[in-house]
Coordinates of C-alpha atoms in Angstrom, one line a residue:
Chain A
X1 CA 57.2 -6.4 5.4
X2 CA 54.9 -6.4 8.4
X3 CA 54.5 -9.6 10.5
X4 CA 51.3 -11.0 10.7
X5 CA 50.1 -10.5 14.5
X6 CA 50.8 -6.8 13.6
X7 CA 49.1 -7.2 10.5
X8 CA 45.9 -8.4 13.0
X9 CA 46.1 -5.8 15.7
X10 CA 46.2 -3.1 12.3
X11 CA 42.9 -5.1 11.2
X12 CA 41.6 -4.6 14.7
X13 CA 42.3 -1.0 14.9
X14 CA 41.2 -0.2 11.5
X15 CA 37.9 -1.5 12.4
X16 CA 37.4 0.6 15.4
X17 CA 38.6 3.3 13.6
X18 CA 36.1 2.8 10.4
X19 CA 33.3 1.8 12.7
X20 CA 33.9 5.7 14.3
X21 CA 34.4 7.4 11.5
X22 CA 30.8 5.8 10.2
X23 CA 29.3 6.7 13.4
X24 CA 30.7 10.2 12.9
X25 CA 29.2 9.9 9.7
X26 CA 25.9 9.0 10.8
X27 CA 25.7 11.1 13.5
X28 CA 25.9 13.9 10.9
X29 CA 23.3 12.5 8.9
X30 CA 20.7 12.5 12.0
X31 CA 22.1 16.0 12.9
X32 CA 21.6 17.7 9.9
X33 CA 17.5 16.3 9.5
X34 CA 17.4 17.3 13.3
X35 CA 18.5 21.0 12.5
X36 CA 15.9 20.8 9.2
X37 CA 13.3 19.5 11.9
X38 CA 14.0 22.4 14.1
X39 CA 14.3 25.0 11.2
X40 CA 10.7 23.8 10.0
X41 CA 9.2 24.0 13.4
X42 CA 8.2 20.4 13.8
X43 CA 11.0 19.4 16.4
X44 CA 9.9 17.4 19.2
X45 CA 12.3 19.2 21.2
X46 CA 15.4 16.8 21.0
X47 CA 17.5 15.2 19.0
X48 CA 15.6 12.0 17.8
X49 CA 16.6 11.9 14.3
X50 CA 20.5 11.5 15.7
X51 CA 20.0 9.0 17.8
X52 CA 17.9 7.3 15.8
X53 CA 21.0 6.9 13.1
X54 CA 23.3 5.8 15.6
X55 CA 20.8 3.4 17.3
X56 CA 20.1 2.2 13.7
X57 CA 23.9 2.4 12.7
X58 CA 24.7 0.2 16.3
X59 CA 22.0 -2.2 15.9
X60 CA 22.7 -3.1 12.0
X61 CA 26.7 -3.3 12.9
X62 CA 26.1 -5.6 16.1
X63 CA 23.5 -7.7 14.0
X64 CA 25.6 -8.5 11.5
X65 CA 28.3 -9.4 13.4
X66 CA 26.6 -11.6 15.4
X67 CA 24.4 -13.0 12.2
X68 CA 25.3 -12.3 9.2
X69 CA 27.8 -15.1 8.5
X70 CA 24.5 -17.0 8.1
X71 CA 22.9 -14.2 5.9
X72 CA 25.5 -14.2 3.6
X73 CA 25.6 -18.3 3.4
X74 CA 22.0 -18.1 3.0
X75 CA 22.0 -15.2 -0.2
X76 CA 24.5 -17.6 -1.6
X77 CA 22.1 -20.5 -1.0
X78 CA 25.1 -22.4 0.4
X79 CA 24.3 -26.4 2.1
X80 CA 27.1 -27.6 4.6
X81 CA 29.4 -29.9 3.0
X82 CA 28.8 -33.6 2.4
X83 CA 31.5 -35.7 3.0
X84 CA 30.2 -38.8 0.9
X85 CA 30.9 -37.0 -1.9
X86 CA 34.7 -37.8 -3.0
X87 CA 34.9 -34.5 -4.0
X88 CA 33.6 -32.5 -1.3
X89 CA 35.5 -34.5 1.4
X90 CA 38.7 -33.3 -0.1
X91 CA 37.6 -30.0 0.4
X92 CA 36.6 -30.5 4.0
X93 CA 39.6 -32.7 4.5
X94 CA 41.8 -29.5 3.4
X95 CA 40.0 -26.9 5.4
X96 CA 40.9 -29.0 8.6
X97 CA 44.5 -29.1 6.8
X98 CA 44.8 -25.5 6.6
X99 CA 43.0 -24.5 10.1
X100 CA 46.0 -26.4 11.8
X101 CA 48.4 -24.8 9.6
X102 CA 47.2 -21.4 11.1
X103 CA 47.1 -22.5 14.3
X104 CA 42.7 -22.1 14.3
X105 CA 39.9 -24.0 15.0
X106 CA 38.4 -25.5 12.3
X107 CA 35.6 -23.0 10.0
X108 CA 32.5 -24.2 9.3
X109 CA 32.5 -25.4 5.9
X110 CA 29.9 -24.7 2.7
X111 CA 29.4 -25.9 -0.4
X112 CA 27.5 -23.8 -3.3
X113 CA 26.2 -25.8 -6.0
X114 CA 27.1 -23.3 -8.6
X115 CA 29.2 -24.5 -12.0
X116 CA 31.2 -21.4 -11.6
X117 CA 34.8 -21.5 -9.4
X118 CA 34.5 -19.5 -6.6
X119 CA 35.2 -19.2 -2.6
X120 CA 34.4 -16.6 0.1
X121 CA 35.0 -16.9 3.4
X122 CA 32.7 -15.1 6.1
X123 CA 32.1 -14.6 10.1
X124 CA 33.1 -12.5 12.9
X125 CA 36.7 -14.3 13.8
X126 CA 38.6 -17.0 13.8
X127 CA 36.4 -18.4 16.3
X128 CA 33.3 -17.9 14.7
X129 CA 33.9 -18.9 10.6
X130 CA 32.8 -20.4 7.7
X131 CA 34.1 -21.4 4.5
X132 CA 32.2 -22.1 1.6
X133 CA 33.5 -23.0 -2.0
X134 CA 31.0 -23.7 -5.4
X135 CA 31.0 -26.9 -6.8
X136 CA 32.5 -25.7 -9.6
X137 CA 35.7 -25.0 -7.7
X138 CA 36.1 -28.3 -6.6
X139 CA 35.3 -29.6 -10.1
X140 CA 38.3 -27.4 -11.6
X141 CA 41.3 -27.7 -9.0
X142 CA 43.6 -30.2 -8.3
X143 CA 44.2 -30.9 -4.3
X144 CA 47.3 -28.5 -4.4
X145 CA 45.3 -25.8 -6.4
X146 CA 42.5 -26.2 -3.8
X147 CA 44.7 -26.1 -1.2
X148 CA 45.8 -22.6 -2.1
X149 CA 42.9 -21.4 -2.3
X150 CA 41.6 -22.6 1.3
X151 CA 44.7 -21.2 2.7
X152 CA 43.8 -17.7 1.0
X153 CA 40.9 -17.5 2.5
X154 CA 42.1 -19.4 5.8
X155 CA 44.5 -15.9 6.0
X156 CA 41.1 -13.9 5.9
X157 CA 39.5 -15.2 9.0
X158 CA 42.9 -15.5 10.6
X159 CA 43.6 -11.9 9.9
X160 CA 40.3 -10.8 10.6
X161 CA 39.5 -9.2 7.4
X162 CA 36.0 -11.9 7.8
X163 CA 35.1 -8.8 10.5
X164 CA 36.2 -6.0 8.9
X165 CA 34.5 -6.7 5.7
X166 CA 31.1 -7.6 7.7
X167 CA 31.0 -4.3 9.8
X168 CA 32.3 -2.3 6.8
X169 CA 29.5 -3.8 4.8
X170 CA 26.6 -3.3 7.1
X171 CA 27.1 0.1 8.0
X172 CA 28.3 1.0 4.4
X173 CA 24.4 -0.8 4.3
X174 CA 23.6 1.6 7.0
X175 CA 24.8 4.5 5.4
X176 CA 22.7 3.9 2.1
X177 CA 19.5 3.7 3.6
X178 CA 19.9 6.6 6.2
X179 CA 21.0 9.1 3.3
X180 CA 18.0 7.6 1.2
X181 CA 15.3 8.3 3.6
X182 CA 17.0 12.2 4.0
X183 CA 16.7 13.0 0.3
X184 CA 13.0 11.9 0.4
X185 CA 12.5 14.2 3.5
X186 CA 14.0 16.7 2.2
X187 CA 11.7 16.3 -1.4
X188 CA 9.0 16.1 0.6
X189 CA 9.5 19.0 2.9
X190 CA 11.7 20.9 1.0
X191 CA 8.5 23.6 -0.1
X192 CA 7.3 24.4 3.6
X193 CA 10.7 24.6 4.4
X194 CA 11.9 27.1 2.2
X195 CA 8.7 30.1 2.2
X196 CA 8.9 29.8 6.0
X197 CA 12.9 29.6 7.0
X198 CA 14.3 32.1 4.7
X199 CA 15.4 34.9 7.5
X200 CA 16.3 32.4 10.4
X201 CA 18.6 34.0 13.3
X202 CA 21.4 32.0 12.7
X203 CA 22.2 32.9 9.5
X204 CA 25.2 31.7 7.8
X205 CA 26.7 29.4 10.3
X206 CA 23.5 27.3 9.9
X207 CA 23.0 27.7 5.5
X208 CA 27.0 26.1 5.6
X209 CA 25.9 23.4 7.9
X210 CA 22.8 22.8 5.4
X211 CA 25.4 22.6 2.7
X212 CA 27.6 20.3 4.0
X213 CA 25.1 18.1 4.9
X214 CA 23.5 18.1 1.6
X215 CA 26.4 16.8 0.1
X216 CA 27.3 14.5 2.1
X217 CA 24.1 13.0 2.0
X218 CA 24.4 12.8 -1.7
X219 CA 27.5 11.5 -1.8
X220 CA 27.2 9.2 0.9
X221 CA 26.3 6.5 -1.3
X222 CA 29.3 6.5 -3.8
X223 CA 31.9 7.4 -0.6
X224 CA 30.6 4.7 1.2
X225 CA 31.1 2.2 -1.6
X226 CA 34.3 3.2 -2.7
X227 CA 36.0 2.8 1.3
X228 CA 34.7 -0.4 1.1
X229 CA 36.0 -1.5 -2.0
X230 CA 39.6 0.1 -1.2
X231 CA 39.3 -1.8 2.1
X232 CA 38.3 -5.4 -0.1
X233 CA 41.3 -4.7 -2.4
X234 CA 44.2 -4.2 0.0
X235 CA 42.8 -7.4 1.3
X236 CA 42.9 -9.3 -1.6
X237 CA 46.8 -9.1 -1.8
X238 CA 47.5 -9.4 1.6
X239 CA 45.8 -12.6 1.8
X240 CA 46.8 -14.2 -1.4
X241 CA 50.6 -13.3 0.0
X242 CA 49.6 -14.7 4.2
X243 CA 47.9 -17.6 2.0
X244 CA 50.8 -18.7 0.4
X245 CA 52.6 -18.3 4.1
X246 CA 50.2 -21.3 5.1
X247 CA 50.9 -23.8 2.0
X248 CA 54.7 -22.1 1.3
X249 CA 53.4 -23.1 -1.6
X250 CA 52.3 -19.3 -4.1
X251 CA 52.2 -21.8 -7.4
X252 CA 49.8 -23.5 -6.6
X253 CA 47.3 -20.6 -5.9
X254 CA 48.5 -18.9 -9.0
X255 CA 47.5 -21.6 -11.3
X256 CA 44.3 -22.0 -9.1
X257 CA 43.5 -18.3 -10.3
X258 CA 44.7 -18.9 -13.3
X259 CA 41.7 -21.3 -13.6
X260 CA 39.8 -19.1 -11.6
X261 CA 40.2 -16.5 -14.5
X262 CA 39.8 -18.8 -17.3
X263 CA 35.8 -19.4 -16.2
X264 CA 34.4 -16.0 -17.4
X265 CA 30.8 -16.8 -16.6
X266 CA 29.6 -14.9 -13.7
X267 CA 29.2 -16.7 -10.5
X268 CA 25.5 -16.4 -10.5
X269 CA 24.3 -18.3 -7.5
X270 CA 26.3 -15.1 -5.7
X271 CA 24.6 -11.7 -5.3
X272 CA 26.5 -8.6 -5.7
X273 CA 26.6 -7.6 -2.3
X274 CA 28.5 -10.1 -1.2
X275 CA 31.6 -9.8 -4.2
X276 CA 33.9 -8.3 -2.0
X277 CA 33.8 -11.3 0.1
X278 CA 34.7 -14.0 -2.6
X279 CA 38.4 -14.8 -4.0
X280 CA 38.0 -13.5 -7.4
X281 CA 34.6 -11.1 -8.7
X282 CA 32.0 -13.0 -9.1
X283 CA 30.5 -10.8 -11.8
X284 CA 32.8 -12.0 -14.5
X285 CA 33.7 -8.5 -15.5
X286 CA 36.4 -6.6 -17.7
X287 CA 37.3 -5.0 -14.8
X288 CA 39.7 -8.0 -13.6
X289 CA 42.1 -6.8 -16.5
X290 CA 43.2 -3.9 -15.8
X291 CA 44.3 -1.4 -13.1
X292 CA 43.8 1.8 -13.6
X293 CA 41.7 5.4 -13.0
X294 CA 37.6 4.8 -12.9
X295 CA 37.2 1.2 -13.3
X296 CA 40.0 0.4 -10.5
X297 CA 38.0 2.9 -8.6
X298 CA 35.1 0.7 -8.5
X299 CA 36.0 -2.7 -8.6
X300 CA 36.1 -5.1 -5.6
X301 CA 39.2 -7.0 -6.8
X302 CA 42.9 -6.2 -8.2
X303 CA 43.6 -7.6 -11.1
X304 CA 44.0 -11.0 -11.4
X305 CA 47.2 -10.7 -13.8
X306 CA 48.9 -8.9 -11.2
X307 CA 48.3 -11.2 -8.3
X308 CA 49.0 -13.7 -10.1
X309 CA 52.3 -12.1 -11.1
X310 CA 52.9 -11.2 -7.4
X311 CA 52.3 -15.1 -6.6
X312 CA 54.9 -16.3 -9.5
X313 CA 57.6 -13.8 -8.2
X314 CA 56.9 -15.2 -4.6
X315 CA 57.1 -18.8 -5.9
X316 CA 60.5 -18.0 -7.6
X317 CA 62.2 -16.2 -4.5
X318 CA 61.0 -19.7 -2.5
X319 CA 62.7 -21.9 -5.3
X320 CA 66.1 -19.6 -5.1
X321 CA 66.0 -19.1 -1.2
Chain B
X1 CA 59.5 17.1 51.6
X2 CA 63.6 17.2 50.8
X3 CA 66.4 16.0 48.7
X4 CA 65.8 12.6 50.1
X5 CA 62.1 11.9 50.0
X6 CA 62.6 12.4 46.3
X7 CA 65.7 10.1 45.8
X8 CA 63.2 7.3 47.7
X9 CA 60.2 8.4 45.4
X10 CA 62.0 8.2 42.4
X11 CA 64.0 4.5 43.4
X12 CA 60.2 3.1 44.5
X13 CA 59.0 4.1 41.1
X14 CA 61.8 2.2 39.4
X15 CA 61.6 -0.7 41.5
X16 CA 57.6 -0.4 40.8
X17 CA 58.2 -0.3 37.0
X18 CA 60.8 -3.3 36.8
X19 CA 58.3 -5.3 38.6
X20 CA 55.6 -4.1 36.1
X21 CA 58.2 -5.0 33.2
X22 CA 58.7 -8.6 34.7
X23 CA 55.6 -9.3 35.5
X24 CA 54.8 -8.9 31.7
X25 CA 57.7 -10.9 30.0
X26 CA 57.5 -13.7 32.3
X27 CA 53.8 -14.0 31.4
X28 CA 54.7 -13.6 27.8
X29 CA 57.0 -16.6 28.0
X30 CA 54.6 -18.6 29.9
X31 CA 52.2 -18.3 27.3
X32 CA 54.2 -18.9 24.5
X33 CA 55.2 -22.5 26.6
X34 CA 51.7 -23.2 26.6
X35 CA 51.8 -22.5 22.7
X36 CA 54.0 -24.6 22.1
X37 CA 53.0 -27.5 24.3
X38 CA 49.2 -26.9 22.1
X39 CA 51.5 -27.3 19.4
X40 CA 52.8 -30.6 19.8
X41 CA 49.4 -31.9 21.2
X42 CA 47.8 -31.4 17.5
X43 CA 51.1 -32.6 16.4
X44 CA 50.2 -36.1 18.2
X45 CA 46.4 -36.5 18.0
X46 CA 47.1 -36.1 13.8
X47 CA 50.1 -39.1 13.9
X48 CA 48.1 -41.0 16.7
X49 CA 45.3 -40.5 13.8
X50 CA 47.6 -41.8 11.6
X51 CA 48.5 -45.1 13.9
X52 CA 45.3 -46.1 14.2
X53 CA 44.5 -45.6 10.2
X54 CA 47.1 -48.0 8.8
X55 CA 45.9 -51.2 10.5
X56 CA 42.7 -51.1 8.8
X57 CA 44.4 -50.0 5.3
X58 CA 46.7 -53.0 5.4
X59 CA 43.9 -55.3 6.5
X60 CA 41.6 -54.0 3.6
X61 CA 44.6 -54.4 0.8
X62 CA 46.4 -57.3 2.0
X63 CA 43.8 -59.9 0.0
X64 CA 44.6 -58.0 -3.2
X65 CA 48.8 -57.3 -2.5
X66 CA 49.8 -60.5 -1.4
X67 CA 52.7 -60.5 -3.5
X68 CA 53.9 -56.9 -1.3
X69 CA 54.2 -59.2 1.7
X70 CA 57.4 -57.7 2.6
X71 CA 56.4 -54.1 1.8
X72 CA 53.3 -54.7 4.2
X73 CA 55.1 -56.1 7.0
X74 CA 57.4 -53.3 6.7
X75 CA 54.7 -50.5 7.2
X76 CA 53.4 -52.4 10.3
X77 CA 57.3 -52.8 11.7
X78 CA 57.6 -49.4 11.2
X79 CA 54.3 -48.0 12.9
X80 CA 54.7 -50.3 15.9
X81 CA 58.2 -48.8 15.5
X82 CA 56.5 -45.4 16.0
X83 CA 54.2 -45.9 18.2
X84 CA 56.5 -46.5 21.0
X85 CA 58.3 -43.4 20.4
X86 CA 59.3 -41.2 22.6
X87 CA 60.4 -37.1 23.2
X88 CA 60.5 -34.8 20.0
X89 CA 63.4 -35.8 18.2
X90 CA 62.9 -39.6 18.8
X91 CA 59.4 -39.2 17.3
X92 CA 60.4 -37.1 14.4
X93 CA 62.8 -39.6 13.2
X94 CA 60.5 -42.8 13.5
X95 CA 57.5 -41.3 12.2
X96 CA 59.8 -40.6 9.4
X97 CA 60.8 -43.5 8.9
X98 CA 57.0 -44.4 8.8
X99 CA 56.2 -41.8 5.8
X100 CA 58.8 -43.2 4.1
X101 CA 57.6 -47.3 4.2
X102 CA 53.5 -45.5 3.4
X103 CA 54.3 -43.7 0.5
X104 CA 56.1 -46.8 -1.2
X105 CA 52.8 -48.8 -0.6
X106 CA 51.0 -46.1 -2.3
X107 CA 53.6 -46.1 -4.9
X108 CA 53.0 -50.0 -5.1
X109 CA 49.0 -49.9 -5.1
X110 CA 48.9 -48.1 -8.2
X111 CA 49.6 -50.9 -9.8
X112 CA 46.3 -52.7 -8.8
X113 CA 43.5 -51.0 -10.5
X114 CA 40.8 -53.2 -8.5
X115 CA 42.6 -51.6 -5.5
X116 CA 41.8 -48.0 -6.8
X117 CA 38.4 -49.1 -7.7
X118 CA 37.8 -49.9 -4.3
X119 CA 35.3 -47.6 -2.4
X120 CA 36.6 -47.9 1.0
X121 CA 40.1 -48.2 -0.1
X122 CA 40.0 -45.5 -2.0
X123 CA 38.5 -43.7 1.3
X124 CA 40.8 -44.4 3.0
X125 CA 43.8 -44.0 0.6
X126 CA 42.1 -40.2 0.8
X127 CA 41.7 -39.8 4.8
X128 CA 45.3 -41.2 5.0
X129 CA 47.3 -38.6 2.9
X130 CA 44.9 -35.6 4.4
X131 CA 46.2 -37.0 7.7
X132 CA 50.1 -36.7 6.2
X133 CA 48.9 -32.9 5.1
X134 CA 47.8 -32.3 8.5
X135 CA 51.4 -33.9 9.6
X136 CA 53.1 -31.7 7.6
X137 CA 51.1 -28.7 8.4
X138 CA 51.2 -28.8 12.3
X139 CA 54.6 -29.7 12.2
X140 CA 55.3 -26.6 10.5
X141 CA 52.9 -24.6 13.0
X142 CA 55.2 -26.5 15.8
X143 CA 58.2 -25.5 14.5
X144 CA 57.1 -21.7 13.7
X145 CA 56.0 -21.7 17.1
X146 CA 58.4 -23.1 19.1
X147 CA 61.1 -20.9 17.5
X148 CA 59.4 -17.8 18.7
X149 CA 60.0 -19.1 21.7
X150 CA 63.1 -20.3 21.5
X151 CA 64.1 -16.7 20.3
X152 CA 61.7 -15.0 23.2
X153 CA 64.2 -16.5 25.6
X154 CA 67.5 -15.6 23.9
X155 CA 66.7 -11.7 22.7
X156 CA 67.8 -9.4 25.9
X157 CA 66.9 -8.3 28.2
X158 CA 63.7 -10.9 27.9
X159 CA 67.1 -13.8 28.8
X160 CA 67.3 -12.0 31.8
X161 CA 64.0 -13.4 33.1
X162 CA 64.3 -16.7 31.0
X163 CA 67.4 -17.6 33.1
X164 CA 65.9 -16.8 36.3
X165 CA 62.9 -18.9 36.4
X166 CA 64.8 -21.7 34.1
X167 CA 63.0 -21.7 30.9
X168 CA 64.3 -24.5 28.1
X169 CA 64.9 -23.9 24.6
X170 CA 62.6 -26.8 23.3
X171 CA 63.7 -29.3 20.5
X172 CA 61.9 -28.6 17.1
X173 CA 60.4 -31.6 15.3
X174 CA 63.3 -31.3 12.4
X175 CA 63.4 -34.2 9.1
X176 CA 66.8 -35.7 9.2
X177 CA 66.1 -37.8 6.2
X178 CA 68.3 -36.9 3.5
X179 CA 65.8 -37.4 0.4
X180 CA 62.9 -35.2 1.9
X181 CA 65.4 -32.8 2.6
X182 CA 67.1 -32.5 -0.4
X183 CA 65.4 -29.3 -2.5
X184 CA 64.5 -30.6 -6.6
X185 CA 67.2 -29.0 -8.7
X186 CA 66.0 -27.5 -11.7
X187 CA 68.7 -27.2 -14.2
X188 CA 68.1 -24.1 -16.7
X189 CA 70.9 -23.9 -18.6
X190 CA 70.6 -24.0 -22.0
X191 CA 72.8 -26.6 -24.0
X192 CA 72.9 -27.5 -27.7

């Protein structure tokens, strides 16, 4: 079992080291149109399509960290929370709870008025947070249940996995709209290329290059999509387990994803590019059941059976200890 | 450049490196004494919170509980009580004491459904056991805390520098009262 300050300092590396391999990744992309430029004659003489996907990958990765908490509240149509609402104030009243329990300031905190229970927390750091929960969520859960919840998602902003998940997203967002714009190029320039290019100097080095690149850029999509959701799963456990490190208290957020679980209906005031963010997917999907081969492959969250399992054997070492 | 101007070399680069190597534990345990004290200060601001909740909630039930006279004086006794407090362990024990005397009122004012009724009672009913939460909570930040440093100081060689500039173990804010201490047995055993 790994402490927690290591378990932020690997969050801190891992981003530095996703945010390099995506540049790497990018940089290819930009490479490979420059060398299609070049081998259709219509290169300006240096490397602008590269630079142009960093600058483009840079620029969307620095916005979003310094934006797109708000973004993301906004897409969920999220209102800051309203403390003359019984209801609501117990939610605010257990943020603060849980922020001083971690040791944090206190996160901004949200409330979307959506009948389906739900949370996501978002931002760039424990200094910069937010917290929002549907009113659905504080409908179902008692304050112990709620509390468990909070301190879930208290352990992603304290753990930094708010960051990770917001750079991994944007230039995952990146990714998808560079290697979009190459396959049209290439359909569009593909003809000319191919009656005037055919006996090119530098022969196979260069047809291998093409190769690779036209692959990736086909896969890019799907790759992209499935780091990301790798990334969101290992999260999900880690912070249901740090969570439960806040509260001591891993019942309580079982039974809250017990309930959780129990409200099928799709969280619909929540778009899907934000799923990976929230505490359970808010599409409502068989894929919650079961873990294993293609579906596990492609879904946001383990299964909820299994955390849930996870929090129950917790909850019975704290009772025996 | 002979035997000796390498002996000197190599005993400045030592003396270099255990300077480094202080340097950085000292400033390590420094830090984590500032933790601590940032600790204790949320620890305070939520129980001087607390203080300055409960005359208001016993002036807004006292029309309806008059027959709890004793129970009421007692919760005022007992945050006067606390409120002079003093040090760690001193406070620990008499805010205690203070949790104690608040949750039998709360115990008591469920028997007055006009109380519960109440808007602003009920308010502050609410803002009153959040505050206990955030009691609870700090105090188990505190305590986290403060035994990091407590163990920063004893692990060696770090005790080496922690008994040369005369760093304190600090006291950790403990419950001494027997019933909040005592863990809820759950008996399993199956009997006919």
């Amino acid at each position: 079992m790994i402490n927690l300050y290591e378990q932020q300092k690997r969050n801190l590396n891992r981003t530095a080291l996703f945010l390099a391999g995506f540049v790497l990744f990018l940089a290819l992309l930009g490479l490979g149109a420059d060398a299609f430029l070049y081998g259709s004659g219509g290169s300006p003489g240096f490397p602008v399509c590269t630079l142009g996907a960093l600058l483009f990958g840079g620029l969307s990765a620095w916005w979003s960290v310094r934006g797109g908490d708000q973004a993301v509240l906004q897409s969920a149509s999220a209102r800051p929370v309203d403390r003359s609402n019984p209801k609501e104030r117990v939610f605010d009243d257990v943020v603060e709870e849980m922020a001083i329990a971690s040791g944090n300031p206190k996160p901004a905190v949200y409330v979307i008025p959506d009948p389906d229970p739900n949370a996501f927390a978002t931002g760039s750091g424990p200094r910069k947070a937010s917290i929002a929960a549907t009113a659905g969520l504080l409908e179902a859960l008692n304050r112990e249940e709620l509390q468990g919840v909070v301190g879930h998602e208290m352990s992603h902003v304290r753990n930094y996995d708010i960051r990770v998940m917001t750079v991994v997203a944007a230039l995952a967002g990146a990714v998808l709209l560079l290697s979009d714009w190459g396959r049209r190029a290439l359909w569009w320039g593909g003809g000319r290329r191919s009656d005037r290019d055919r006996g090119g100097g530098s022969g196979a080095a260069a047809a291998i290059f093409f190769v690779v690149w036209l692959v990736s850029i086909i896969l890019a999509p799907i790759v992209t999509q499935i780091i990301a959701l790798a990334i969101s799963r290992q999260r999900e456990y880690l912070a249901d387990a740090s969570g439960a490190e806040l509260t001591r208290n891993p019942l309580a957020l079982a039974s809250a994803l017990e309930k959780i679980d129990a409200a099928v209906e799709p969280t619909r005031a929540i778009k899907q590019g934000i799923a990976h963010l929230c505490i359970a997917d808010p599409r409502g999907r068989a894929v919650n059941d079961r873990e294993s081969g293609w579906a596990n492959l492609f879904a946001t969250h383990p299964p909820i059976a299994k955390r849930i399992a996870l929090l129950r054997e917790m909850g019975y070492r704290v009772a025996t200890s | 450049m002979g035997a000796l101007g390498g002996c000197l070399f190599l005993i400045v680069a030592l003396a270099v490196f255990a300077a480094i190597w202080a340097i950085w534990r000292y400033n390590n345990l420094v830090s984590l004494k500032y933790q601590v004290a940032n600790a204790w200060k949320q620890i305070d601001v939520q129980l001087k919170r607390r203080h300055d909740l409960i005359p208001n909630l016993i002036a807004s039930v006292k029309g309806e509980m008059q027959f709890e006279q004793d129970t009421l004086q007692k919760v005022i006794q007992a945050r006067n009580t606390a409120v002079a407090a003093r040090g760690v362990a001193d406070t620990a024990e008499k805010e205690n004491a203070l949790t104690q005397t608040l949750s039998r009122l709360f115990a008591l004012a469920e028997n007055y459904p006009t109380l519960k009724a109440n808007e602003s009672v009920r308010g502050l009913m609410e803002e009153l056991s959040s505050t206990e939460n955030k009691i609870g909570f700090a105090r188990q930040f505190y305590n986290d805390i403060a035994t990091r440093f407590n163990t920063a100081q004893q692990i060696f060689p770090d005790s080496l520098i922690a008994q040369t500039f005369k760093f304190q173990p600090v006291e950790l804010y403990e419950i001494k009262d027997e019933a909040e201490r005592e863990v809820p047995k759950v008996d399993l055993s199956v009997r006919p």
